[in-house]
mmCIF file of C-alpha atoms and ligand atoms in Angstrom:
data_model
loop_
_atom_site.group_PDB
_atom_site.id
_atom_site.type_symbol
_atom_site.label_atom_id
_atom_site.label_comp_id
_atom_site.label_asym_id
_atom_site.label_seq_id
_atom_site.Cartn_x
_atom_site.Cartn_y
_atom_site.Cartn_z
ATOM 1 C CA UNK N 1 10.438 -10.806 2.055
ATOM 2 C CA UNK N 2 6.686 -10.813 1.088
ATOM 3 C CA UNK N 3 5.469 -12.677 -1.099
ATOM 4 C CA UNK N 4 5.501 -10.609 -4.273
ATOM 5 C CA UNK N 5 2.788 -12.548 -6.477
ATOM 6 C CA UNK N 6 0.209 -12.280 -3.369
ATOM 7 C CA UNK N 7 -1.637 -9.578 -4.949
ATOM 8 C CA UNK N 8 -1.953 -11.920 -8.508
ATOM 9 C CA UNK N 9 -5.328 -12.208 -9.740
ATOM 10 C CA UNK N 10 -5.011 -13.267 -13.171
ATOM 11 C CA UNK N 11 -2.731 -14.963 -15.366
ATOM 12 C CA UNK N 12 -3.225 -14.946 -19.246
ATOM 13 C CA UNK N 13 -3.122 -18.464 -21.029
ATOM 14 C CA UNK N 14 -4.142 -19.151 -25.149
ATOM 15 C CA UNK N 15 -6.155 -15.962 -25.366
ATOM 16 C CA UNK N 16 -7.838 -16.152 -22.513
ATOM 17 C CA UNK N 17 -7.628 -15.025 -18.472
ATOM 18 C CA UNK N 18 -7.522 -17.495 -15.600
ATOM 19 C CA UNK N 19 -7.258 -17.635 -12.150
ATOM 20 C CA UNK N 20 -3.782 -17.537 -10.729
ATOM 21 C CA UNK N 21 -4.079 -21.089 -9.109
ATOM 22 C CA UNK N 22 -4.989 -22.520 -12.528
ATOM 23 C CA UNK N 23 -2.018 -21.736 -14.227
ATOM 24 C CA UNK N 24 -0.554 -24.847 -14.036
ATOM 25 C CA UNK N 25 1.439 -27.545 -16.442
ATOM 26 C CA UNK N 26 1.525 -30.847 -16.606
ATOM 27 C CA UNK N 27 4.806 -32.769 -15.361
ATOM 28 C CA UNK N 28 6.004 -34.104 -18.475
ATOM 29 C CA UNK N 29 5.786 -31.047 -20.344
ATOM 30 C CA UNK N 30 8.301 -30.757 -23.162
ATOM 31 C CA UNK N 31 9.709 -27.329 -21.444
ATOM 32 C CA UNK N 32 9.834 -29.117 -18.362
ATOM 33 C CA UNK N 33 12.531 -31.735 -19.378
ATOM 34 C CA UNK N 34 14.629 -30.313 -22.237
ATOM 35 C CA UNK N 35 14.418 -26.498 -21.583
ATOM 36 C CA UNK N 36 12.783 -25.547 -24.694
ATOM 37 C CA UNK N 37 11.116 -22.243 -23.775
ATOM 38 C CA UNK N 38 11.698 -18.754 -25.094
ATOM 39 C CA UNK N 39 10.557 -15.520 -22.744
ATOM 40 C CA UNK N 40 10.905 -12.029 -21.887
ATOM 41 C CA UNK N 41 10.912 -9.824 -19.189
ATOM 42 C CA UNK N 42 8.961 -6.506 -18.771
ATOM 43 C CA UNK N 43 8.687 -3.698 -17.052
ATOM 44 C CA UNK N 44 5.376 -0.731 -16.872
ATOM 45 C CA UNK N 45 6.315 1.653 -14.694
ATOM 46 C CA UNK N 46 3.776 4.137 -13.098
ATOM 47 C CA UNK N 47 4.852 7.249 -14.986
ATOM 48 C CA UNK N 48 3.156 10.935 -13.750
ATOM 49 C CA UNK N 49 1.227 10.680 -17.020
ATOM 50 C CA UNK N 50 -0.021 7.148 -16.154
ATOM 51 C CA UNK N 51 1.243 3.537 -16.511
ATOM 52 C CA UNK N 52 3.775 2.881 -19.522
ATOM 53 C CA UNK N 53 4.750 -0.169 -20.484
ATOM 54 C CA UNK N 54 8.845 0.253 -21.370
ATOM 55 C CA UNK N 55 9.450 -0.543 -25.223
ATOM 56 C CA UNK N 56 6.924 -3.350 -25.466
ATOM 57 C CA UNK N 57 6.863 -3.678 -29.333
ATOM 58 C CA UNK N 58 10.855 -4.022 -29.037
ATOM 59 C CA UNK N 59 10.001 -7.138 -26.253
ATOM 60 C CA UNK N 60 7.452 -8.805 -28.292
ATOM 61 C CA UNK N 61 9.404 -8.401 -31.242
ATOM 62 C CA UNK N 62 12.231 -10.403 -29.819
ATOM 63 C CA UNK N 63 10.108 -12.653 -28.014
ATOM 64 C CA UNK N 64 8.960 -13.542 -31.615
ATOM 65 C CA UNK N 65 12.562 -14.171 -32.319
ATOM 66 C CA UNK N 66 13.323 -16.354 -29.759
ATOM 67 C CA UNK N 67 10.340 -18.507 -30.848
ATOM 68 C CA UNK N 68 11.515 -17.975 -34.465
ATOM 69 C CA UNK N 69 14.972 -19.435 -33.651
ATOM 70 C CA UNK N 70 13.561 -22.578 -31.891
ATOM 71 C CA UNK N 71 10.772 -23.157 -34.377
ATOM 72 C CA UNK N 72 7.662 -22.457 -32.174
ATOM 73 C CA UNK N 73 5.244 -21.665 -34.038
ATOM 74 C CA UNK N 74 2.922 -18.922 -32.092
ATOM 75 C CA UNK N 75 -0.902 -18.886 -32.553
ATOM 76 C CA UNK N 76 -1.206 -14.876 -32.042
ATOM 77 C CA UNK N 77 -0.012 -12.068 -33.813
ATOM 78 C CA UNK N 78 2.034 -9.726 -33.056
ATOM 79 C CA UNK N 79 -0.700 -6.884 -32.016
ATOM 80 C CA UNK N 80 -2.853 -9.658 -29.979
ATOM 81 C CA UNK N 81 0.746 -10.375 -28.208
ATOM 82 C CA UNK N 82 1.279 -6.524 -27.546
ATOM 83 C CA UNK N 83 -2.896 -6.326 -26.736
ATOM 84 C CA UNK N 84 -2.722 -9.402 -24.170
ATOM 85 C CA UNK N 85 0.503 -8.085 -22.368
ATOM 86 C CA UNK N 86 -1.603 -4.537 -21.229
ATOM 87 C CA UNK N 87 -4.786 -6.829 -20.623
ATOM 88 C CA UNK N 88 -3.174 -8.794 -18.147
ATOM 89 C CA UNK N 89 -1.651 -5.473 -16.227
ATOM 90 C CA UNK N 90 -5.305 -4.148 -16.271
ATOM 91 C CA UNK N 91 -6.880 -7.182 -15.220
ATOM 92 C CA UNK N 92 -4.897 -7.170 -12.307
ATOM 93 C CA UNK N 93 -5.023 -3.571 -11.809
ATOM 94 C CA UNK N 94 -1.692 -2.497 -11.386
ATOM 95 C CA UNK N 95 -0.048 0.748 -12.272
ATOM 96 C CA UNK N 96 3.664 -0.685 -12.396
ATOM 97 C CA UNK N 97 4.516 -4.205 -12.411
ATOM 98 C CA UNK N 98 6.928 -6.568 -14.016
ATOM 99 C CA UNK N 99 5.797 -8.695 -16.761
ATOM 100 C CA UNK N 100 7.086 -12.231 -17.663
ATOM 101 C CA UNK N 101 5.547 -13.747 -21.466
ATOM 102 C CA UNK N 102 6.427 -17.607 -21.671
ATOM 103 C CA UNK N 103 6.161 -19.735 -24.632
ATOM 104 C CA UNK N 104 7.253 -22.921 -24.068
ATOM 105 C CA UNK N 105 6.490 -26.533 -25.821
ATOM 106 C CA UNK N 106 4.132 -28.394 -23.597
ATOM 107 C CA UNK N 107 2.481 -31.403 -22.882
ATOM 108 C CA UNK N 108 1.396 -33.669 -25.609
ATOM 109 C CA UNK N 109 1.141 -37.349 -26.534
ATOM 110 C CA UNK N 110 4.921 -38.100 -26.560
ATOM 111 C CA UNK N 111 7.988 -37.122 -25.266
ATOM 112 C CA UNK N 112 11.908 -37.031 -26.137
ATOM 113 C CA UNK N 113 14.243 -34.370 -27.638
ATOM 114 C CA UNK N 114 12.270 -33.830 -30.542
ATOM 115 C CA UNK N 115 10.472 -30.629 -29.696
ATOM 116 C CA UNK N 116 8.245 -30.295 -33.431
ATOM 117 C CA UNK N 117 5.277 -32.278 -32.275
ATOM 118 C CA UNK N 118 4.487 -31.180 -28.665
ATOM 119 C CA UNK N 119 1.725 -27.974 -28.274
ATOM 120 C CA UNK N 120 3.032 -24.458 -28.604
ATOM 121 C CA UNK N 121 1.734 -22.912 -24.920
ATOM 122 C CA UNK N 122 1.705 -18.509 -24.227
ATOM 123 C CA UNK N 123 1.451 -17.697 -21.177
ATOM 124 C CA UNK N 124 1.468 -13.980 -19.814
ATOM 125 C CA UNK N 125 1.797 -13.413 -16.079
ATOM 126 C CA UNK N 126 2.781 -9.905 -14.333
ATOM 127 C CA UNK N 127 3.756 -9.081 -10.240
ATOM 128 C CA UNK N 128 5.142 -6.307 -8.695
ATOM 129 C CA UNK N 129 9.037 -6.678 -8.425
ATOM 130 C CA UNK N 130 11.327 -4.265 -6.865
ATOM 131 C CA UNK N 131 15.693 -3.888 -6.483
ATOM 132 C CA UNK N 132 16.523 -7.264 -8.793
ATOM 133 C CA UNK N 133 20.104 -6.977 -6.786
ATOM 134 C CA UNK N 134 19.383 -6.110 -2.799
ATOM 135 C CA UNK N 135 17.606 -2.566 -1.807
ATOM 136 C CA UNK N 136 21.143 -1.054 -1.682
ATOM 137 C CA UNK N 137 22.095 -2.393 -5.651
ATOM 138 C CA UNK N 138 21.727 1.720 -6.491
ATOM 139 C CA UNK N 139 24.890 2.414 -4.503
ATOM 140 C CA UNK N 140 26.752 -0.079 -6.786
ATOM 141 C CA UNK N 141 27.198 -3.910 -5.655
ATOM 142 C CA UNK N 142 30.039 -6.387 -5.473
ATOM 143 C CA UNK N 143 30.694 -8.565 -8.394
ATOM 144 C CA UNK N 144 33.384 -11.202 -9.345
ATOM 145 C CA UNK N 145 34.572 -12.940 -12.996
ATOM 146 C CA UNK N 146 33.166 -15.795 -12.644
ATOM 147 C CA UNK N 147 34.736 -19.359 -13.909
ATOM 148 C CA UNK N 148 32.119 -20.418 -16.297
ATOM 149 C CA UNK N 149 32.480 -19.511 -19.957
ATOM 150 C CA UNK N 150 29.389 -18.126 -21.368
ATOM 151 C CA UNK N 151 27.903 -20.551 -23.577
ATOM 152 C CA UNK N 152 29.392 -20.043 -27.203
ATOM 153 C CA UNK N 153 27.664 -18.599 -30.128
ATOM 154 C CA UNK N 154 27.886 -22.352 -31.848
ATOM 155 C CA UNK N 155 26.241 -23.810 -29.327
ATOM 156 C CA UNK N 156 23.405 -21.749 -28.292
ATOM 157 C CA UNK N 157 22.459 -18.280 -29.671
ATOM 158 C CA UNK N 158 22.247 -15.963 -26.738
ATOM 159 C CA UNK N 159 20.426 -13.618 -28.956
ATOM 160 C CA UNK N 160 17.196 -16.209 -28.125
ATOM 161 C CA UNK N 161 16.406 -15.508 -24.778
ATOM 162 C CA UNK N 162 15.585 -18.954 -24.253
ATOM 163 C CA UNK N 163 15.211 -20.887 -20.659
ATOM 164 C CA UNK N 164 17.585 -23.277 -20.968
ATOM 165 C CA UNK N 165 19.981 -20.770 -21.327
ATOM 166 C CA UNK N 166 19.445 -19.976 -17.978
ATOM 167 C CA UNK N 167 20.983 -22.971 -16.449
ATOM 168 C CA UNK N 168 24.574 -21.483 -17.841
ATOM 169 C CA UNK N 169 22.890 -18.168 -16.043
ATOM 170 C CA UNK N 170 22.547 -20.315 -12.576
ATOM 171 C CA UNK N 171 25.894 -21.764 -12.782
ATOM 172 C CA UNK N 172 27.543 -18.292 -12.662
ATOM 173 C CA UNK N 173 24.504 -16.932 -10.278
ATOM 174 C CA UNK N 174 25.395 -19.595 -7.903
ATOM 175 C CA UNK N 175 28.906 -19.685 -7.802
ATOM 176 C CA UNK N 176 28.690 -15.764 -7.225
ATOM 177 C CA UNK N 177 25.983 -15.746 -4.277
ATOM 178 C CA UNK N 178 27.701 -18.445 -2.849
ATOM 179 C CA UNK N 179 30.879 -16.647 -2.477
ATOM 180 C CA UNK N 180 29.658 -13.313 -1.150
ATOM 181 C CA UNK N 181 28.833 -11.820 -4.606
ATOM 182 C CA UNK N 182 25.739 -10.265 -5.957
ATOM 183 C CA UNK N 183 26.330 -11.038 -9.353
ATOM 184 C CA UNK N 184 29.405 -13.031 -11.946
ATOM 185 C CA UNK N 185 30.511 -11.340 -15.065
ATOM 186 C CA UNK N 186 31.055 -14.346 -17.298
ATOM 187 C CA UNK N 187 33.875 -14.166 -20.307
ATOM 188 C CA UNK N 188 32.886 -15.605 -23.836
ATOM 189 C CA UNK N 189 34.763 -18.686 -24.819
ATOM 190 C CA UNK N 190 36.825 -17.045 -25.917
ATOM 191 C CA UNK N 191 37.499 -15.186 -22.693
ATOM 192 C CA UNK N 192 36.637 -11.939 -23.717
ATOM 193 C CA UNK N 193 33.600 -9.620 -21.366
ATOM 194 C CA UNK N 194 30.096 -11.052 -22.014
ATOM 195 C CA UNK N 195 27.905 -10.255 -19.482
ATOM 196 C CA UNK N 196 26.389 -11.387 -16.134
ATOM 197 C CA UNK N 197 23.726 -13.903 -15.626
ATOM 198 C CA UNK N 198 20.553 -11.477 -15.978
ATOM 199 C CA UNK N 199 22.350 -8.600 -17.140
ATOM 200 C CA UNK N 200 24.416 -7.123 -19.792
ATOM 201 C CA UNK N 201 27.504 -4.349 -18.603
ATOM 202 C CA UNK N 202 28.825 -1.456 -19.420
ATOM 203 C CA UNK N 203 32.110 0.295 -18.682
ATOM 204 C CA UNK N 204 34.011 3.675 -18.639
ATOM 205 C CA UNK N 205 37.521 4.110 -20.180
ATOM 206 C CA UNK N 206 38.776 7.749 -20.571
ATOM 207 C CA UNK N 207 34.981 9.402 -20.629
ATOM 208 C CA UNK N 208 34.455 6.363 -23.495
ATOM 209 C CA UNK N 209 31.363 4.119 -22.823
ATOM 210 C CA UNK N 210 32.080 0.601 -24.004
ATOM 211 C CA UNK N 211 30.465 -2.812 -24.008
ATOM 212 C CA UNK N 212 30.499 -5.980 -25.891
ATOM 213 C CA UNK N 213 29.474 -6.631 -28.988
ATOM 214 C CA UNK N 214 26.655 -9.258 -30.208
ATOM 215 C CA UNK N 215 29.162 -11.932 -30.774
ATOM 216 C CA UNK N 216 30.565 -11.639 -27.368
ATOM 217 C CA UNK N 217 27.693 -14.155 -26.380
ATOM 218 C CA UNK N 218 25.459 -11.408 -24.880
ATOM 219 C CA UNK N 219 21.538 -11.208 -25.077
ATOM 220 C CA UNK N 220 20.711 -7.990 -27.310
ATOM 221 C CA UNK N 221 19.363 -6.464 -24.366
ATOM 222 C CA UNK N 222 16.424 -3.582 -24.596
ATOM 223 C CA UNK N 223 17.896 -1.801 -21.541
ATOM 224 C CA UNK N 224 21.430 -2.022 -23.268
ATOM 225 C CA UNK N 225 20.260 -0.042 -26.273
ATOM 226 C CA UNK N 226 18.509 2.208 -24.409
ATOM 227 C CA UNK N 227 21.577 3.023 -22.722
ATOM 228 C CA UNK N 228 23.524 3.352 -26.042
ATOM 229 C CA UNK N 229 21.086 5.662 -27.447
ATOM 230 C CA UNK N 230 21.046 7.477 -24.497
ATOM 231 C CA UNK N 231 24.467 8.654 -24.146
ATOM 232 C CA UNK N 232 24.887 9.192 -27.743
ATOM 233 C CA UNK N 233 21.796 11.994 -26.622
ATOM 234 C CA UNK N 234 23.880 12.989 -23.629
ATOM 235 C CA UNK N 235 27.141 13.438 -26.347
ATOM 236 C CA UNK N 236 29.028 10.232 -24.507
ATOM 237 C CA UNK N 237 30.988 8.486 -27.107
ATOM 238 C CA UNK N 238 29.596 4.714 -27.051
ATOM 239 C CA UNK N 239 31.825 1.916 -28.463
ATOM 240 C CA UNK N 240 30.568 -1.790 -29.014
ATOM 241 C CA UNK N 241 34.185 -3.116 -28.480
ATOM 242 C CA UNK N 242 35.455 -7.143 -27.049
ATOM 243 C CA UNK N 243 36.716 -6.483 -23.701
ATOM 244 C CA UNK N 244 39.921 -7.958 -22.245
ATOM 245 C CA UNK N 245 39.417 -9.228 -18.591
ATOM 246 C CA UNK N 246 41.771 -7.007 -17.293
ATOM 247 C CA UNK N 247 40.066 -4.389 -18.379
ATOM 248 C CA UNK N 248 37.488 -4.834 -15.894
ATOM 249 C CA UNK N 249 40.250 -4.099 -12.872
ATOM 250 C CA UNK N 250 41.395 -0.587 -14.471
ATOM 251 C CA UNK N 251 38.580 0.865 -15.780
ATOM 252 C CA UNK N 252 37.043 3.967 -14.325
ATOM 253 C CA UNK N 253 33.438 3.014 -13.619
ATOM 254 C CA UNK N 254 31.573 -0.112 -13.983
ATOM 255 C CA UNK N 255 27.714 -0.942 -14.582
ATOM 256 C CA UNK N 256 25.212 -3.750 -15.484
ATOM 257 C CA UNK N 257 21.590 -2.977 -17.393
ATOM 258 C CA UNK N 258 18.950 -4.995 -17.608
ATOM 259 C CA UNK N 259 14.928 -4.811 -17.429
ATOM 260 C CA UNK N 260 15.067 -6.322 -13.512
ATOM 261 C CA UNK N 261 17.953 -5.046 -12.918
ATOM 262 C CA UNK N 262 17.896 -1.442 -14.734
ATOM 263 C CA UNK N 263 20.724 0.288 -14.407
ATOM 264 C CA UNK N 264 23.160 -1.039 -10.926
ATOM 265 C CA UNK N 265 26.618 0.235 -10.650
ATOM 266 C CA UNK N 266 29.401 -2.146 -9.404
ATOM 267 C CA UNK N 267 31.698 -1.343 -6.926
ATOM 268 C CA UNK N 268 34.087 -3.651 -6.887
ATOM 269 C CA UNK N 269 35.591 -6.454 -9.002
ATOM 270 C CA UNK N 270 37.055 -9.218 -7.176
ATOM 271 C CA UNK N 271 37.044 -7.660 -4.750
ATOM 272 C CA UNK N 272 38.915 -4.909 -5.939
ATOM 273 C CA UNK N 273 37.437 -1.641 -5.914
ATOM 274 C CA UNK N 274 36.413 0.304 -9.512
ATOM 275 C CA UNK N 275 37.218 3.689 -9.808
ATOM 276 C CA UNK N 276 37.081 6.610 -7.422
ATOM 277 C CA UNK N 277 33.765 5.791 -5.907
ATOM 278 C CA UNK N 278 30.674 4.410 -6.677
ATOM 279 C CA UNK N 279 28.309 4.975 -9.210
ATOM 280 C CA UNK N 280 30.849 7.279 -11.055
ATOM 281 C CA UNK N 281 29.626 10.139 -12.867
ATOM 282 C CA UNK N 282 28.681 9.134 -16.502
ATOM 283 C CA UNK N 283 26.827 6.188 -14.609
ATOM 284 C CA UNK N 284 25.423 8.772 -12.411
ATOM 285 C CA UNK N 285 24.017 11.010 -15.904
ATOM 286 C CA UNK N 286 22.607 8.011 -17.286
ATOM 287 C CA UNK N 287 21.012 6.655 -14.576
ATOM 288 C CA UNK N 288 19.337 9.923 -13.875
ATOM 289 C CA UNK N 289 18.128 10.361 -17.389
ATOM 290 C CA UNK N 290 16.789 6.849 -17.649
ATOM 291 C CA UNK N 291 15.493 6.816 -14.303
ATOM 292 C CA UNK N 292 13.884 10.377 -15.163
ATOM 293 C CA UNK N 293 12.248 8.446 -17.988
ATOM 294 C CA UNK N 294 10.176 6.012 -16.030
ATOM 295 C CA UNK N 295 9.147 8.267 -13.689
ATOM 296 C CA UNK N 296 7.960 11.051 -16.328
ATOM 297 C CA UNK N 297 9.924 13.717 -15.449
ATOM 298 C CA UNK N 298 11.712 13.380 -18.314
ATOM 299 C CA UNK N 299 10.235 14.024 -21.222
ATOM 300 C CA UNK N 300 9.796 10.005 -23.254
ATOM 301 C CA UNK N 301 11.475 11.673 -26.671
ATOM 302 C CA UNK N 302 12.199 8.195 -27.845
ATOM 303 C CA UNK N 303 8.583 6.984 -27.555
ATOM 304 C CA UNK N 304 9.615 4.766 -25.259
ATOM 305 C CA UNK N 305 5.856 4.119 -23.051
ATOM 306 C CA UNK N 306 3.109 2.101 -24.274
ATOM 307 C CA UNK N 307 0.323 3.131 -22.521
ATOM 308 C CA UNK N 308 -1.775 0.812 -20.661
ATOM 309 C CA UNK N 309 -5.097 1.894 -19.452
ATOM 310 C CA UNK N 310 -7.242 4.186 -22.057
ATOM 311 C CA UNK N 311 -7.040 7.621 -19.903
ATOM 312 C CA UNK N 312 -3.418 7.306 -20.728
ATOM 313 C CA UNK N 313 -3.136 7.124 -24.115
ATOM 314 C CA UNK N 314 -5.239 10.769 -24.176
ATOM 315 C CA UNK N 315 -2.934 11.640 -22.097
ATOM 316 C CA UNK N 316 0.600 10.004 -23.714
ATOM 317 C CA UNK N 317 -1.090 11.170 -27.145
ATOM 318 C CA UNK N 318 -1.083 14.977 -25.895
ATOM 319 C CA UNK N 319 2.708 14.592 -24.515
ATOM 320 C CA UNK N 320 3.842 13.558 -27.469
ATOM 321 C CA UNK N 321 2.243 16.304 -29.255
ATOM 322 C CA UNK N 322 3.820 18.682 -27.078
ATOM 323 C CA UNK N 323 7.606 17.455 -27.325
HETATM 324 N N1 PPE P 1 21.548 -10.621 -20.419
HETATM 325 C C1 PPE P 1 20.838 -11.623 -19.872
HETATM 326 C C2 PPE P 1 21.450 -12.968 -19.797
HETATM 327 C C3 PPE P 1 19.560 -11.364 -19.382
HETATM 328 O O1 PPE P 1 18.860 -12.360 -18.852
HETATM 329 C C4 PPE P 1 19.033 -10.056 -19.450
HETATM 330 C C5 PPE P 1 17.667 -9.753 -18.911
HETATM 331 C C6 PPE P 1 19.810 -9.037 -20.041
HETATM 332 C C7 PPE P 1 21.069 -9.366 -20.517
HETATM 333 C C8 PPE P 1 19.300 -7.631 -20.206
HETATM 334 O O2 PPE P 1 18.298 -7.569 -21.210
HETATM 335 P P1 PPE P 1 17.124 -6.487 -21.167
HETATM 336 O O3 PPE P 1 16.235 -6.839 -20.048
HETATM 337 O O4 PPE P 1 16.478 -6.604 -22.502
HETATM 338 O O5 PPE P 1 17.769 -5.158 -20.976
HETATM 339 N N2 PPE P 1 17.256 -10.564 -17.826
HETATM 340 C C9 PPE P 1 15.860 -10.663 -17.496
HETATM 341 C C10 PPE P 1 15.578 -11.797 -16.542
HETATM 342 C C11 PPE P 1 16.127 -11.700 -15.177
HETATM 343 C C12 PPE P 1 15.636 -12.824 -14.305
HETATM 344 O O6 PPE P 1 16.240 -13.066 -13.257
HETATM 345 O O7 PPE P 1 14.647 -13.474 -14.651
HETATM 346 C C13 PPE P 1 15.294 -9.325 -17.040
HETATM 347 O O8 PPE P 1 16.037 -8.428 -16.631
HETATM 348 O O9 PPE P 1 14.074 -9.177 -17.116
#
């Protein structure tokens, strides 16, 4: 694999742009020892009518909320947020990329669980990033339940998409990979469907798309509302329903959305098999439509593309006109 942040110029730090090497922290950074970060993850895509970055003001808001749940207070505004995200893609010139904002508490003088004193640090960085699960995810992957609980809405709110979330993320990454899986569906604590370690999922019961609510422990992903609203345009009835395990053996198809991840099909459970083949066909419609999105062949009716370089927005501004 090659290295994907070779062609990294610039990373954004405070307000201003700095060389990729520079973009460093000190060891006993708060973040570094007690996991308090909050983040998001991006993606512009090189649409026919130029690069669009996919529902940014719906990232930053929530990147805002993650900060707002953890108490970090952030020295930019939303709009120099949104502005600093497309100045990083143009400093490095790239017409699709992935984008990863990090706020995190950093280094300061003293250290311990108390995160209130230690420096509020934003960081911006972007790379290209291609298939988050294997070039062949599209054709649906292998998953498996796996046997750690996602952690429960008492202890930490999976609404914050917070880093030290992601060692419960890990545990159920590992144990998957490790066994011959691409990915582990974990179950709430109370053993209902949450979702999988980077990714939130979807299912198909009798031409009925369901998935699990908020309070299943699940991150309030962008790509899963995007879904949602999509079918609803594609007249698919959508249901935000808890989800018995078994449920995941018998159903007729079987996907997982996320920004990395987009939209990957899974064909098999445990090893046992979803469906009658793989993606199945409401997967297939949505896929195609979202797909169709960040390409531009579709027309964006949701306003879903923030442009990025200035020739676009003439451009976006006319589309938009025309739909
Ligand atoms: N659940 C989790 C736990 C999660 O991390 C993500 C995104 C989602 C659901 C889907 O959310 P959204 O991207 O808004 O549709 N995971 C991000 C990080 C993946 C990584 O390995 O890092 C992502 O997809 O960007």
């Amino acid at each position: 694999m090659s290295n994907p942040f070779a062609g990294v110029r610039w990373i954004w730090k405070n307000g201003q742009l700095i060389d990729f090497e520079k973009a460093t922290v000190h060891v006993l950074s708060h973040a570094l020892h007690y996991g308090s970060g909050v983040f998001e993850g991006i993606r512009c895509y090189n649409t026919r009518q130029g690069s669009g970055v996919f529902r940014l003001p719906e990232h930053v808001r929530r990147l805002e909320n993650s900060a707002k749940v953890y108490r970090m207070p952030i020295a930019f505004t939303t709009e120099e947020l949104t502005d600093a995200i497309c100045e990083t893609i143009r400093a490095n010139e790239f017409e699709a990329c992935y984008i990863r904002p990090i706020i995190f508490r950093g280094f300061g003088d003293r250290i311990g669980v108390n995160p209130l004193n230690n420096p509020v640090e934003v960081f911006i960085a972007c790379w290209p990033w291609g298939k988050y699960l294997g070039e062949e995810s599209e054709k649906g992957v292998d998953v498996c339940v796996s046997s750690w609980r996602r952690i429960a809405a008492d202890s930490m709110p999976a609404v914050a998409k917070a880093t030290g979330n992601y060692l419960n993320g890990q545990l159920i990454k590992i144990e998957a990979v490790t066994n011959g899986y691409a990915e582990g569906l974990a179950l709430d604590a109370r053993g209902f469907v949450s979702e999988g370690s980077g990714e939130n999922v979807f299912m198909v019961q009798d031409g009925v798309l369901l998935t699990p609510p908020l309070a299943a422990s699940v991150l309030q992903g962008i790509t899963r509302d995007s879904v949602i609203r999509l079918a609803r345009d594609l007249g698919i009835p959508v249901r935000e329903e808890q989800i018995p395990r078994g449920q995941l053996y018998t159903c007729d198809e079987l996907f997982m959305t996320g920004t990395a991840a987009e939209i990957t099909p899974i064909r098999s459970v445990d090893r046992n098999p979803v469906g009658h083949g793989c993606p199945g066909e409401i997967t297939r419609r949505i896929m195609t439509e979202l797909q169709g999105i960040f390409t531009g062949e579709i027309a964006d009716r949701h306003g879903w593309l923030y442009p990025v370089y200035s020739g676009v927005q003439a451009t976006a501004a006319a589309a938009s006109q025309t739909v």
